[in-house]
PDB file of C-alpha atoms in Angstrom:
ATOM      1  CA  MET A   1      50.696 -53.525  85.043  1.00 48.00           C
ATOM      2  CA  ALA A   2      49.419 -52.125  81.854  1.00 49.00           C
ATOM      3  CA  ASP A   3      45.948 -53.448  80.920  1.00 52.00           C
ATOM      4  CA  THR A   4      46.673 -55.279  77.660  1.00 51.00           C
ATOM      5  CA  ARG A   5      42.961 -56.687  77.050  1.00 54.00           C
ATOM      6  CA  LYS A   6      41.753 -56.002  73.594  1.00 52.00           C
ATOM      7  CA  PRO A   7      39.134 -53.492  73.310  1.00 52.00           C
ATOM      8  CA  THR A   8      35.758 -54.505  72.878  1.00 52.00           C
ATOM      9  CA  PHE A   9      32.848 -52.927  70.433  1.00 48.00           C
ATOM     10  CA  LYS A  10      29.735 -53.339  71.325  1.00 52.00           C
ATOM     11  CA  PRO A  11      27.440 -53.079  68.325  1.00 51.00           C
ATOM     12  CA  GLN A  12      24.536 -50.821  68.498  1.00 51.00           C
ATOM     13  CA  ALA A  13      21.104 -51.544  68.443  1.00 51.00           C
ATOM     14  CA  GLY A  14      19.848 -52.743  65.065  1.00 50.00           C
ATOM     15  CA  THR A  15      23.201 -53.410  63.914  1.00 49.00           C
ATOM     16  CA  ARG A  16      24.233 -56.645  62.594  1.00 50.00           C
ATOM     17  CA  PRO A  17      27.187 -58.476  64.538  1.00 49.00           C
ATOM     18  CA  GLY A  18      30.702 -57.797  63.182  1.00 47.00           C
ATOM     19  CA  VAL A  19      29.849 -54.165  61.547  1.00 45.00           C
ATOM     20  CA  VAL A  20      30.969 -51.101  63.263  1.00 45.00           C
ATOM     21  CA  SER A  21      28.693 -48.363  63.471  1.00 46.00           C
ATOM     22  CA  ALA A  22      29.713 -45.057  61.592  1.00 44.00           C
ATOM     23  CA  GLU A  23      27.084 -43.035  63.352  1.00 46.00           C
ATOM     24  CA  ARG A  24      28.168 -39.998  65.197  1.00 47.00           C
ATOM     25  CA  SER A  25      26.686 -37.116  67.005  1.00 44.00           C
ATOM     26  CA  LEU A  26      26.633 -34.045  64.725  1.00 44.00           C
ATOM     27  CA  ASP A  27      28.316 -32.075  68.073  1.00 47.00           C
ATOM     28  CA  ASP A  28      31.086 -34.214  67.800  1.00 48.00           C
ATOM     29  CA  PRO A  29      33.880 -31.776  66.389  1.00 48.00           C
ATOM     30  CA  VAL A  30      36.385 -33.516  64.260  1.00 46.00           C
ATOM     31  CA  GLY A  31      39.182 -31.517  63.145  1.00 46.00           C
ATOM     32  CA  GLY A  32      39.443 -29.331  65.716  1.00 46.00           C
ATOM     33  CA  PRO A  33      37.103 -26.203  66.613  1.00 46.00           C
ATOM     34  CA  SER A  34      38.228 -23.985  63.584  1.00 46.00           C
ATOM     35  CA  GLY A  35      36.004 -25.427  60.667  1.00 46.00           C
ATOM     36  CA  SER A  36      39.184 -27.383  59.230  1.00 46.00           C
ATOM     37  CA  ALA A  37      38.287 -30.805  57.794  1.00 46.00           C
ATOM     38  CA  GLY A  38      35.245 -32.057  59.017  1.00 47.00           C
ATOM     39  CA  GLY A  39      33.854 -28.565  60.409  1.00 49.00           C
ATOM     40  CA  LYS A  40      30.624 -26.808  59.362  1.00 50.00           C
ATOM     41  CA  ASP A  41      32.127 -25.160  56.262  1.00 52.00           C
ATOM     42  CA  SER A  42      33.695 -28.217  55.158  1.00 54.00           C
ATOM     43  CA  ASN A  43      30.645 -29.685  53.073  1.00 62.00           C
ATOM     44  CA  VAL A  44      30.291 -26.293  51.297  1.00 62.00           C
ATOM     45  CA  LEU A  45      31.982 -26.536  47.677  1.00 61.00           C
ATOM     46  CA  ALA A  46      32.499 -23.100  45.619  1.00 60.00           C
ATOM     47  CA  PHE A  47      32.058 -23.407  41.852  1.00 59.00           C
ATOM     48  CA  PRO A  48      33.591 -20.610  39.432  1.00 67.00           C
ATOM     49  CA  GLU A  49      30.549 -18.383  37.946  1.00 64.00           C
ATOM     50  CA  PRO A  50      30.124 -19.435  34.247  1.00 72.00           C
ATOM     51  CA  LYS A  51      31.430 -17.257  31.289  1.00 70.00           C
ATOM     52  CA  GLY A  52      28.546 -16.940  29.576  1.00 74.00           C
ATOM     53  CA  ARG A  53      26.782 -15.547  32.540  1.00 75.00           C
ATOM     54  CA  LYS A  54      29.477 -13.269  33.305  1.00 73.00           C
ATOM     55  CA  ARG A  55      29.582 -11.842  29.432  1.00 80.00           C
ATOM     56  CA  ARG A  56      25.816 -11.301  29.614  1.00 82.00           C
ATOM     57  CA  ARG A  57      25.734  -8.998  32.644  1.00 77.00           C
ATOM     58  CA  ALA A  58      28.502  -7.331  31.006  1.00 77.00           C
ATOM     59  CA  VAL A  59      26.386  -6.623  27.852  1.00 80.00           C
ATOM     60  CA  ILE A  60      23.324  -6.022  30.152  1.00 85.00           C
ATOM     61  CA  THR A  61      25.580  -3.073  32.160  1.00 80.00           C
ATOM     62  CA  ALA A  62      26.973  -1.684  29.033  1.00 79.00           C
ATOM     63  CA  LEU A  63      23.488  -1.033  27.479  1.00 85.00           C
ATOM     64  CA  ALA A  64      22.164   0.375  30.730  1.00 81.00           C
ATOM     65  CA  ILE A  65      24.814   2.540  30.411  1.00 83.00           C
ATOM     66  CA  ILE A  66      24.495   3.680  26.754  1.00 84.00           C
ATOM     67  CA  VAL A  67      20.558   4.107  27.495  1.00 81.00           C
ATOM     68  CA  ALA A  68      21.489   6.560  30.587  1.00 73.00           C
ATOM     69  CA  LEU A  69      23.946   8.646  28.061  1.00 72.00           C
ATOM     70  CA  VAL A  70      21.540   8.551  25.251  1.00 75.00           C
ATOM     71  CA  ALA A  71      18.498   9.569  27.417  1.00 67.00           C
ATOM     72  CA  GLY A  72      20.698  12.561  28.821  1.00 64.00           C
ATOM     73  CA  ILE A  73      21.894  13.620  25.256  1.00 64.00           C
ATOM     74  CA  ILE A  74      18.016  13.920  24.507  1.00 64.00           C
ATOM     75  CA  VAL A  75      16.788  15.577  27.334  1.00 58.00           C
ATOM     76  CA  ALA A  76      19.775  18.075  27.005  1.00 58.00           C
ATOM     77  CA  ALA A  77      18.639  18.324  23.191  1.00 58.00           C
ATOM     78  CA  ILE A  78      15.012  18.838  23.753  1.00 57.00           C
ATOM     79  CA  TYR A  79      15.698  21.988  26.163  1.00 60.00           C
ATOM     80  CA  SER A  80      18.996  23.298  25.184  1.00 62.00           C
ATOM     81  CA  PRO A  81      19.255  26.872  23.821  1.00 67.00           C
ATOM     82  CA  VAL A  82      21.503  25.625  21.156  1.00 75.00           C
ATOM     83  CA  PHE A  83      18.482  24.364  19.108  1.00 78.00           C
ATOM     84  CA  ALA A  84      16.508  27.465  19.592  1.00 88.00           C
ATOM     85  CA  VAL A  85      14.610  28.224  16.370  1.00 92.00           C
ATOM     86  CA  ARG A  86      16.325  31.317  15.191  1.00 93.00           C
ATOM     87  CA  THR A  87      15.058  30.745  11.062  1.00 93.00           C
ATOM     88  CA  VAL A  88      11.517  29.845   9.679  1.00 94.00           C
ATOM     89  CA  THR A  89      11.533  29.122   5.883  1.00 94.00           C
ATOM     90  CA  VAL A  90       8.286  28.292   4.230  1.00 95.00           C
ATOM     91  CA  ASP A  91       7.662  26.325   1.163  1.00 94.00           C
ATOM     92  CA  GLY A  92       4.348  25.617  -1.430  1.00 93.00           C
ATOM     93  CA  THR A  93       2.611  28.799  -0.999  1.00 93.00           C
ATOM     94  CA  LYS A  94       1.129  30.141  -4.123  1.00 90.00           C
ATOM     95  CA  LEU A  95      -2.312  31.654  -2.823  1.00 88.00           C
ATOM     96  CA  LEU A  96      -0.520  32.872   0.487  1.00 91.00           C
ATOM     97  CA  GLN A  97       2.690  34.994   0.386  1.00 90.00           C
ATOM     98  CA  ALA A  98       5.399  33.136   2.342  1.00 89.00           C
ATOM     99  CA  GLY A  99       5.800  36.360   4.914  1.00 90.00           C
ATOM    100  CA  SER A 100       2.585  36.056   5.912  1.00 93.00           C
ATOM    101  CA  VAL A 101       3.200  32.768   6.735  1.00 94.00           C
ATOM    102  CA  GLN A 102       6.520  33.379   8.844  1.00 93.00           C
ATOM    103  CA  LYS A 103       4.597  36.456  10.618  1.00 94.00           C
ATOM    104  CA  ALA A 104       1.966  33.962  11.976  1.00 95.00           C
ATOM    105  CA  LEU A 105       4.688  31.608  13.117  1.00 95.00           C
ATOM    106  CA  GLU A 106       6.429  33.993  15.313  1.00 95.00           C
ATOM    107  CA  PRO A 107       5.900  32.712  18.403  1.00 95.00           C
ATOM    108  CA  VAL A 108       8.041  29.229  17.926  1.00 94.00           C
ATOM    109  CA  LYS A 109      11.216  31.405  17.516  1.00 93.00           C
ATOM    110  CA  GLY A 110      13.084  30.792  20.169  1.00 91.00           C
ATOM    111  CA  LYS A 111      11.829  27.552  21.205  1.00 91.00           C
ATOM    112  CA  PRO A 112      13.746  24.614  20.773  1.00 89.00           C
ATOM    113  CA  LEU A 113      13.454  22.542  17.744  1.00 89.00           C
ATOM    114  CA  PRO A 114      12.856  19.329  19.557  1.00 86.00           C
ATOM    115  CA  GLN A 115       9.608  20.733  21.171  1.00 88.00           C
ATOM    116  CA  ILE A 116       7.948  22.050  17.729  1.00 92.00           C
ATOM    117  CA  SER A 117       5.268  19.629  16.359  1.00 93.00           C
ATOM    118  CA  ASP A 118       3.261  19.793  13.388  1.00 94.00           C
ATOM    119  CA  ALA A 119       0.197  20.278  15.581  1.00 95.00           C
ATOM    120  CA  GLU A 120       1.368  23.071  17.048  1.00 95.00           C
ATOM    121  CA  ILE A 121       2.256  24.831  13.804  1.00 96.00           C
ATOM    122  CA  ALA A 122      -1.129  23.659  12.234  1.00 95.00           C
ATOM    123  CA  ALA A 123      -2.745  25.585  15.364  1.00 96.00           C
ATOM    124  CA  LEU A 124      -0.729  28.312  14.545  1.00 96.00           C
ATOM    125  CA  LEU A 125      -1.728  28.689  10.619  1.00 96.00           C
ATOM    126  CA  LYS A 126      -5.171  27.767  11.301  1.00 94.00           C
ATOM    127  CA  PRO A 127      -6.958  31.448  10.718  1.00 94.00           C
ATOM    128  CA  LEU A 128      -4.922  31.206   7.147  1.00 95.00           C
ATOM    129  CA  VAL A 129      -7.781  29.659   5.363  1.00 93.00           C
ATOM    130  CA  GLN A 130      -5.980  28.707   2.367  1.00 94.00           C
ATOM    131  CA  VAL A 131      -4.126  26.527   4.163  1.00 95.00           C
ATOM    132  CA  ARG A 132      -5.126  22.903   3.964  1.00 94.00           C
ATOM    133  CA  SER A 133      -2.186  21.221   5.860  1.00 95.00           C
ATOM    134  CA  VAL A 134       1.414  21.780   7.002  1.00 96.00           C
ATOM    135  CA  SER A 135       4.221  19.469   7.717  1.00 96.00           C
ATOM    136  CA  THR A 136       7.372  20.411   9.493  1.00 95.00           C
ATOM    137  CA  GLU A 137      11.244  19.455   9.045  1.00 94.00           C
ATOM    138  CA  ALA A 138      13.952  20.213  11.747  1.00 91.00           C
ATOM    139  CA  ARG A 139      17.097  21.520  10.378  1.00 91.00           C
ATOM    140  CA  PRO A 140      19.491  21.784  13.329  1.00 88.00           C
ATOM    141  CA  PRO A 141      20.956  23.919  15.151  1.00 89.00           C
ATOM    142  CA  SER A 142      18.285  26.581  14.471  1.00 91.00           C
ATOM    143  CA  GLU A 143      16.515  26.280  11.265  1.00 93.00           C
ATOM    144  CA  LEU A 144      12.706  25.036  10.579  1.00 95.00           C
ATOM    145  CA  LEU A 145      11.423  24.245   7.467  1.00 96.00           C
ATOM    146  CA  VAL A 146       7.762  24.313   7.144  1.00 96.00           C
ATOM    147  CA  HIS A 147       5.997  22.961   4.259  1.00 96.00           C
ATOM    148  CA  VAL A 148       2.559  24.079   3.150  1.00 96.00           C
ATOM    149  CA  VAL A 149      -0.060  22.739   1.289  1.00 95.00           C
ATOM    150  CA  GLU A 150      -2.642  25.032   0.042  1.00 95.00           C
ATOM    151  CA  ARG A 151      -6.260  24.821  -0.927  1.00 95.00           C
ATOM    152  CA  VAL A 152      -6.865  24.720  -4.711  1.00 92.00           C
ATOM    153  CA  PRO A 153      -9.736  26.986  -5.961  1.00 93.00           C
ATOM    154  CA  VAL A 154     -12.137  25.206  -8.187  1.00 93.00           C
ATOM    155  CA  ALA A 155     -14.693  27.586  -8.882  1.00 94.00           C
ATOM    156  CA  LEU A 156     -16.381  31.152  -8.609  1.00 93.00           C
ATOM    157  CA  VAL A 157     -19.257  31.571  -6.902  1.00 91.00           C
ATOM    158  CA  LYS A 158     -21.399  34.873  -6.787  1.00 87.00           C
ATOM    159  CA  SER A 159     -20.946  36.974  -3.563  1.00 82.00           C
ATOM    160  CA  GLY A 160     -22.911  40.359  -3.865  1.00 81.00           C
ATOM    161  CA  ASP A 161     -20.926  42.350  -6.531  1.00 85.00           C
ATOM    162  CA  ASN A 162     -17.610  40.147  -6.176  1.00 89.00           C
ATOM    163  CA  TYR A 163     -16.948  36.381  -6.989  1.00 91.00           C
ATOM    164  CA  SER A 164     -15.562  34.217  -4.270  1.00 90.00           C
ATOM    165  CA  LEU A 165     -13.017  31.697  -5.001  1.00 92.00           C
ATOM    166  CA  VAL A 166     -14.119  28.290  -3.510  1.00 92.00           C
ATOM    167  CA  ASP A 167     -12.378  25.088  -2.859  1.00 93.00           C
ATOM    168  CA  VAL A 168     -13.817  21.522  -3.330  1.00 91.00           C
ATOM    169  CA  ASP A 169     -15.211  22.089   0.681  1.00 90.00           C
ATOM    170  CA  GLY A 170     -16.751  25.504  -0.282  1.00 89.00           C
ATOM    171  CA  VAL A 171     -13.862  27.590   1.583  1.00 91.00           C
ATOM    172  CA  GLN A 172     -13.567  30.774   0.137  1.00 91.00           C
ATOM    173  CA  LEU A 173      -9.837  31.570  -0.861  1.00 91.00           C
ATOM    174  CA  GLY A 174      -9.747  34.738  -2.280  1.00 87.00           C
ATOM    175  CA  SER A 175     -12.473  37.127  -4.312  1.00 89.00           C
ATOM    176  CA  THR A 176     -12.506  38.898  -7.592  1.00 90.00           C
ATOM    177  CA  ALA A 177     -14.539  41.653  -9.077  1.00 90.00           C
ATOM    178  CA  ASP A 178     -13.908  40.411 -12.939  1.00 88.00           C
ATOM    179  CA  THR A 179     -14.731  36.852 -13.861  1.00 85.00           C
ATOM    180  CA  ALA A 180     -12.515  37.108 -16.777  1.00 85.00           C
ATOM    181  CA  SER A 181      -9.396  37.421 -14.743  1.00 86.00           C
ATOM    182  CA  VAL A 182      -9.569  34.162 -12.923  1.00 88.00           C
ATOM    183  CA  ALA A 183      -9.649  30.837 -15.310  1.00 89.00           C
ATOM    184  CA  LEU A 184     -12.008  29.009 -13.266  1.00 93.00           C
ATOM    185  CA  PRO A 185     -15.897  28.298 -14.144  1.00 94.00           C
ATOM    186  CA  LEU A 186     -18.880  29.981 -12.461  1.00 92.00           C
ATOM    187  CA  ILE A 187     -21.112  27.725 -10.463  1.00 90.00           C
ATOM    188  CA  ASP A 188     -24.413  28.667 -11.221  1.00 74.00           C
ATOM    189  CA  GLY A 189     -26.588  29.283  -8.560  1.00 65.00           C
ATOM    190  CA  GLN A 190     -26.435  26.492  -6.403  1.00 58.00           C
ATOM    191  CA  GLY A 191     -24.195  27.756  -3.871  1.00 57.00           C
ATOM    192  CA  ALA A 192     -27.011  27.621  -1.389  1.00 58.00           C
ATOM    193  CA  ASN A 193     -27.785  23.914  -2.373  1.00 83.00           C
ATOM    194  CA  GLN A 194     -24.908  21.932   0.009  1.00 85.00           C
ATOM    195  CA  ASN A 195     -25.552  18.679  -2.165  1.00 88.00           C
ATOM    196  CA  LEU A 196     -25.709  20.155  -5.347  1.00 90.00           C
ATOM    197  CA  PHE A 197     -22.501  22.379  -4.247  1.00 91.00           C
ATOM    198  CA  ARG A 198     -20.392  19.454  -3.135  1.00 90.00           C
ATOM    199  CA  ALA A 199     -21.508  17.424  -6.806  1.00 91.00           C
ATOM    200  CA  ILE A 200     -20.334  20.016  -8.820  1.00 93.00           C
ATOM    201  CA  THR A 201     -17.052  20.982  -6.786  1.00 92.00           C
ATOM    202  CA  ALA A 202     -16.027  17.023  -6.452  1.00 92.00           C
ATOM    203  CA  VAL A 203     -16.074  17.123 -10.244  1.00 94.00           C
ATOM    204  CA  LEU A 204     -14.432  20.351 -10.718  1.00 94.00           C
ATOM    205  CA  ALA A 205     -11.653  19.154  -8.468  1.00 94.00           C
ATOM    206  CA  THR A 206     -10.995  15.885 -10.622  1.00 95.00           C
ATOM    207  CA  LEU A 207      -9.957  17.513 -13.641  1.00 95.00           C
ATOM    208  CA  PRO A 208      -6.590  18.066 -14.835  1.00 94.00           C
ATOM    209  CA  ALA A 209      -5.732  22.000 -14.993  1.00 92.00           C
ATOM    210  CA  ASP A 210      -5.737  22.451 -18.344  1.00 93.00           C
ATOM    211  CA  VAL A 211      -9.439  20.980 -18.505  1.00 95.00           C
ATOM    212  CA  LEU A 212     -10.506  23.015 -15.611  1.00 94.00           C
ATOM    213  CA  ALA A 213      -9.056  26.405 -17.179  1.00 93.00           C
ATOM    214  CA  LYS A 214     -11.576  25.826 -20.402  1.00 94.00           C
ATOM    215  CA  MET A 215     -14.799  25.411 -18.291  1.00 95.00           C
ATOM    216  CA  ALA A 216     -16.802  28.766 -18.315  1.00 94.00           C
ATOM    217  CA  SER A 217     -19.662  27.177 -15.816  1.00 93.00           C
ATOM    218  CA  ALA A 218     -20.880  24.383 -13.916  1.00 94.00           C
ATOM    219  CA  SER A 219     -24.694  23.392 -13.070  1.00 92.00           C
ATOM    220  CA  ALA A 220     -26.390  20.514 -11.599  1.00 91.00           C
ATOM    221  CA  SER A 221     -30.287  19.774 -11.875  1.00 90.00           C
ATOM    222  CA  SER A 222     -29.529  16.705  -9.133  1.00 92.00           C
ATOM    223  CA  PRO A 223     -26.359  15.341  -7.812  1.00 91.00           C
ATOM    224  CA  ASP A 224     -26.793  12.593 -10.520  1.00 93.00           C
ATOM    225  CA  ALA A 225     -26.896  15.209 -13.521  1.00 94.00           C
ATOM    226  CA  VAL A 226     -23.673  17.428 -13.365  1.00 94.00           C
ATOM    227  CA  GLU A 227     -23.174  19.756 -16.531  1.00 95.00           C
ATOM    228  CA  LEU A 228     -20.387  21.617 -17.242  1.00 96.00           C
ATOM    229  CA  LYS A 229     -20.209  24.387 -20.033  1.00 95.00           C
ATOM    230  CA  LEU A 230     -16.910  25.134 -21.831  1.00 96.00           C
ATOM    231  CA  THR A 231     -15.723  28.882 -22.581  1.00 94.00           C
ATOM    232  CA  ASP A 232     -16.622  27.940 -26.126  1.00 93.00           C
ATOM    233  CA  GLY A 233     -20.422  27.230 -25.475  1.00 95.00           C
ATOM    234  CA  LYS A 234     -19.767  23.646 -25.773  1.00 96.00           C
ATOM    235  CA  ILE A 235     -21.512  21.146 -23.311  1.00 97.00           C
ATOM    236  CA  VAL A 236     -19.930  18.335 -21.118  1.00 97.00           C
ATOM    237  CA  VAL A 237     -22.498  16.092 -19.840  1.00 97.00           C
ATOM    238  CA  TRP A 238     -20.815  14.412 -16.624  1.00 97.00           C
ATOM    239  CA  GLY A 239     -23.652  12.491 -14.830  1.00 95.00           C
ATOM    240  CA  ASN A 240     -23.095  11.189 -11.432  1.00 92.00           C
ATOM    241  CA  ALA A 241     -19.608  11.322  -9.421  1.00 87.00           C
ATOM    242  CA  ASP A 242     -18.858   7.342 -10.108  1.00 91.00           C
ATOM    243  CA  GLU A 243     -15.871   6.952 -11.871  1.00 95.00           C
ATOM    244  CA  LYS A 244     -15.165  10.377 -12.023  1.00 93.00           C
ATOM    245  CA  GLU A 245     -11.190  10.197 -12.210  1.00 95.00           C
ATOM    246  CA  LEU A 246     -11.796   7.973 -15.603  1.00 96.00           C
ATOM    247  CA  LYS A 247     -14.203  10.495 -16.786  1.00 96.00           C
ATOM    248  CA  ALA A 248     -12.062  13.288 -16.233  1.00 96.00           C
ATOM    249  CA  ARG A 249      -9.485  11.379 -18.460  1.00 96.00           C
ATOM    250  CA  VAL A 250     -11.838  10.642 -21.327  1.00 96.00           C
ATOM    251  CA  LEU A 251     -12.863  14.014 -21.471  1.00 96.00           C
ATOM    252  CA  GLN A 252      -9.271  15.310 -21.392  1.00 96.00           C
ATOM    253  CA  ALA A 253      -8.693  13.082 -24.469  1.00 96.00           C
ATOM    254  CA  LEU A 254     -11.968  14.155 -26.382  1.00 95.00           C
ATOM    255  CA  LEU A 255     -10.704  17.743 -26.192  1.00 95.00           C
ATOM    256  CA  LYS A 256      -7.647  16.921 -27.406  1.00 94.00           C
ATOM    257  CA  ALA A 257      -8.821  15.144 -30.047  1.00 92.00           C
ATOM    258  CA  PRO A 258      -8.500  17.041 -33.689  1.00 91.00           C
ATOM    259  CA  ALA A 259     -11.654  19.063 -34.677  1.00 86.00           C
ATOM    260  CA  ASN A 260     -13.502  17.826 -38.120  1.00 88.00           C
ATOM    261  CA  PRO A 261     -15.153  20.633 -39.302  1.00 87.00           C
ATOM    262  CA  LYS A 262     -17.452  18.493 -41.327  1.00 89.00           C
ATOM    263  CA  VAL A 263     -18.777  17.002 -38.004  1.00 89.00           C
ATOM    264  CA  PRO A 264     -18.962  19.617 -35.447  1.00 91.00           C
ATOM    265  CA  VAL A 265     -18.945  18.902 -31.845  1.00 93.00           C
ATOM    266  CA  ASN A 266     -21.619  20.818 -29.462  1.00 95.00           C
ATOM    267  CA  VAL A 267     -21.806  18.288 -26.673  1.00 96.00           C
ATOM    268  CA  TYR A 268     -19.177  16.095 -25.341  1.00 96.00           C
ATOM    269  CA  ASP A 269     -20.840  13.394 -22.932  1.00 96.00           C
ATOM    270  CA  VAL A 270     -18.700  11.053 -20.847  1.00 96.00           C
ATOM    271  CA  SER A 271     -21.435  10.043 -17.857  1.00 96.00           C
ATOM    272  CA  ALA A 272     -20.885   6.428 -19.316  1.00 96.00           C
ATOM    273  CA  PRO A 273     -17.080   6.812 -19.620  1.00 95.00           C
ATOM    274  CA  ARG A 274     -16.591   3.698 -21.388  1.00 96.00           C
ATOM    275  CA  HIS A 275     -18.865   4.422 -23.889  1.00 95.00           C
ATOM    276  CA  PRO A 276     -18.477   8.247 -24.400  1.00 95.00           C
ATOM    277  CA  PHE A 277     -19.543   9.995 -27.518  1.00 94.00           C
ATOM    278  CA  THR A 278     -19.885  13.284 -29.103  1.00 94.00           C
ATOM    279  CA  LYS A 279     -22.919  15.195 -30.844  1.00 92.00           C
TER     280      LYS A 279
END
């Protein structure tokens, strides 16, 4: 005969009477071994990836591809014979002939334009003392333009039977046997004294070209007492190197002022340029 007795629930220790314990062993499978409802993976929830993150990843990937392509193009340009120098063009030369500069730059021909630097060009032109500085401009696919800044002669210095043309640093840029053929002042005997020489050439380098062409000679008893002599015999008292640009402008204005036959001028004093005077 079937047992019709109701099952009896015995509460576990620590539970209140009338409360059924829901605790079970973790090893007690619910829903079968296949991991269906109640299995090991039933507590893992899959959330969709945010759209913003996907978008950022796509942008980063695209940027990485672009950078790689650009780098490849740059590397190809640096070493490609397509950009090899075939023509060298020179401008800015007066003392030098462009041909002599081009001859000195023969070693760069056949070299790709991106590999050529201003420092390399300056090193090749260093033997040409007339060159003060250079800069380059690449004109793809095969032309290199070289801009030359030459040293400017500001005076003549007696050298044996000839006269050397020198710039503000004393670099000899050429020579002549006839001082009348060059519109530059002669530095009187201070070539051996570097302090006096630099004081004089610094003054001459400041003068406008039209004023410099009127100078016959320059001298100095000290760096603070530079004196110039014009081709007509008149004297310019310059003084020291202070405010030399202002002194140059004042002297230019004085020389352009109309002459007064009744008041001849023999001396232009610009040593105090804000209060110049003539006598």
